[in-house]
Coordinates of C-alpha atoms in Angstrom, one line a residue:
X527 CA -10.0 5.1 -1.0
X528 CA -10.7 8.2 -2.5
X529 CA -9.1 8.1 -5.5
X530 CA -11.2 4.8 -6.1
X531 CA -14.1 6.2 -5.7
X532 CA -13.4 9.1 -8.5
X533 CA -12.5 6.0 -11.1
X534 CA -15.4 4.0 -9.7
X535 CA -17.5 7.4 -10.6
X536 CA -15.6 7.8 -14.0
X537 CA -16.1 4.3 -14.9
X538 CA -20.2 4.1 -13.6
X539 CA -20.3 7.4 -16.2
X540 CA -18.5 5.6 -19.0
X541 CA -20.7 2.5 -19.1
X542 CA -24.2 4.6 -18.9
X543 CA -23.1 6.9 -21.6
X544 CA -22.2 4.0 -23.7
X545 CA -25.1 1.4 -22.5
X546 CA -28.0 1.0 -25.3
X547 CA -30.9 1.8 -22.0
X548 CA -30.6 2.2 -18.3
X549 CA -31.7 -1.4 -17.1
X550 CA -28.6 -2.4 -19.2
X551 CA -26.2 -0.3 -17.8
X552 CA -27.9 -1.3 -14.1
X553 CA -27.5 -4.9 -14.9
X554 CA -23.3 -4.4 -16.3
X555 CA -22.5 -1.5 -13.9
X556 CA -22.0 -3.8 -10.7
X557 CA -20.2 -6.6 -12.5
X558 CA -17.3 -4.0 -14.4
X559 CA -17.0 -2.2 -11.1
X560 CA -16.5 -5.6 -8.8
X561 CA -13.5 -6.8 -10.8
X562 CA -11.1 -3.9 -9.7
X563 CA -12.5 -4.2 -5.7
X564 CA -11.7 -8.1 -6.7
X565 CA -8.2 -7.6 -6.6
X566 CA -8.3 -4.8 -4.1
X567 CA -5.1 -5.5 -2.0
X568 CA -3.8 -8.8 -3.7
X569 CA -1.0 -6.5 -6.0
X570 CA 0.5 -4.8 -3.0
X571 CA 4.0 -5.8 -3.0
X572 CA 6.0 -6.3 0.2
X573 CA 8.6 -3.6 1.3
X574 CA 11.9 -3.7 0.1
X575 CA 14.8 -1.3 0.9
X576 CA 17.8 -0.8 -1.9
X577 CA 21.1 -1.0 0.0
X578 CA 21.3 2.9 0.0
X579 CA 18.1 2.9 1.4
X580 CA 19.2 1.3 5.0
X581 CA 19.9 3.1 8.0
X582 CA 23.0 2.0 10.2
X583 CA 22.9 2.4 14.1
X584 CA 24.4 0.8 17.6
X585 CA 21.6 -0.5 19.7
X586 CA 21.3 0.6 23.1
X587 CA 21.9 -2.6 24.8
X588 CA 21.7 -6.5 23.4
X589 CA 21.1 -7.6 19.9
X590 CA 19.4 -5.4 16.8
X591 CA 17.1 -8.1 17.2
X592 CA 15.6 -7.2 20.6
X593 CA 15.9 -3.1 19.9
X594 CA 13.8 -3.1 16.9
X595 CA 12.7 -6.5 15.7
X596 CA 10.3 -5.6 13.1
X597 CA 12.4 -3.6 11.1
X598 CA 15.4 -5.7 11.0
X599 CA 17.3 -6.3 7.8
X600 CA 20.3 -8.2 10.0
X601 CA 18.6 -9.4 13.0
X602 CA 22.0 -11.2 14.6
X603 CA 24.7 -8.2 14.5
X604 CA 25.1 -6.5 18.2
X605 CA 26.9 -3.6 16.5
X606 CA 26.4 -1.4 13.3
X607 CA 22.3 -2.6 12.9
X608 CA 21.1 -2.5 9.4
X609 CA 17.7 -1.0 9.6
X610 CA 14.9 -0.3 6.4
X611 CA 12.9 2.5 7.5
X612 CA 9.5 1.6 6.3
X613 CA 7.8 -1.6 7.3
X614 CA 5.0 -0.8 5.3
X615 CA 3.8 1.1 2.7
X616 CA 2.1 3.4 4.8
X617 CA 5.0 4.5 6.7
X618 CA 6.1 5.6 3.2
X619 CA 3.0 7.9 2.7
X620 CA 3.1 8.9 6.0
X621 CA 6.4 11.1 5.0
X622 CA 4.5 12.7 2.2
X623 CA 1.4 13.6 4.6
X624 CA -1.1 11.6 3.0
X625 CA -3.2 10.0 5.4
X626 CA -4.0 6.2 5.0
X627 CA -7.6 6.7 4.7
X628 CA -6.5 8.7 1.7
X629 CA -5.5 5.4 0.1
X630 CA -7.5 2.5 1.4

C-alpha cells in the first residue's frame, strides 16, 4: 500500500504540473488515478512452485492430504509428501520481512 501511495503522489504531481489550470487538473486527477486502483488485485497470479522449489517429507500419520491439505502438490501419497512452501504470495514476503500492509 505504500508504495501506491508514492506513485499515486507522483502521478497527482505530474498531471497538475502539466494541466493548463487547477479545475482541470481536479476534474482529470480522479479519473487517471482510478484506473490503476481498477485493476488493483485482478493481475496477481496464483502460486506456483518449480520442481526444485518443493519440499519432500513423511507425514506423521495418514495421508499428506490430512497433514497439510492446503499446501499439497500430491494430496494421495502416504509417504515422501510433495509440499510448495508458499500458499500465497504473502508467505513469500513474509521471508523477506516485509509486512503485508507494506503491500496492500
Amino acid at each position: 500500500m505504500l508504495i501506491y501511495e508514492l506513485i499515486y503522489t507522483g502521478i497527482g504531481q505530474f498531471i497538475a504540473a502539466y494541466s493548463p489550470n487547477a479545475t482541470f487538473a481536479a476534474l482529470v486527477n480522479p479519473l487517471i488515478i482510478s484506473i490503476p486502483v481498477i485493476f488493483c488485485g485482478i493481475f496477481v497470479p496464483y502460486v506456483t512452485c518449480n520442481e526444485e522449489e518443493f519440499a519432500f517429507f513423511e507425514p506423521a500419520n495418514g495421508t499428506c492430504a490430512e497433514y497439510l491439505p492446503d499446501y499439497m502438490a500430491g494430496a494421495d501419497a502416504s509417504s515422501s509428501c510433495k509440499v510448495c512452501q508458499y500458499q500465497s504470495g504473502t508467505d513469500f514476503l513474509d521471508t523477506l520481512n516485509i509486512p503485508n500492509y507494506a503491500v496492500g
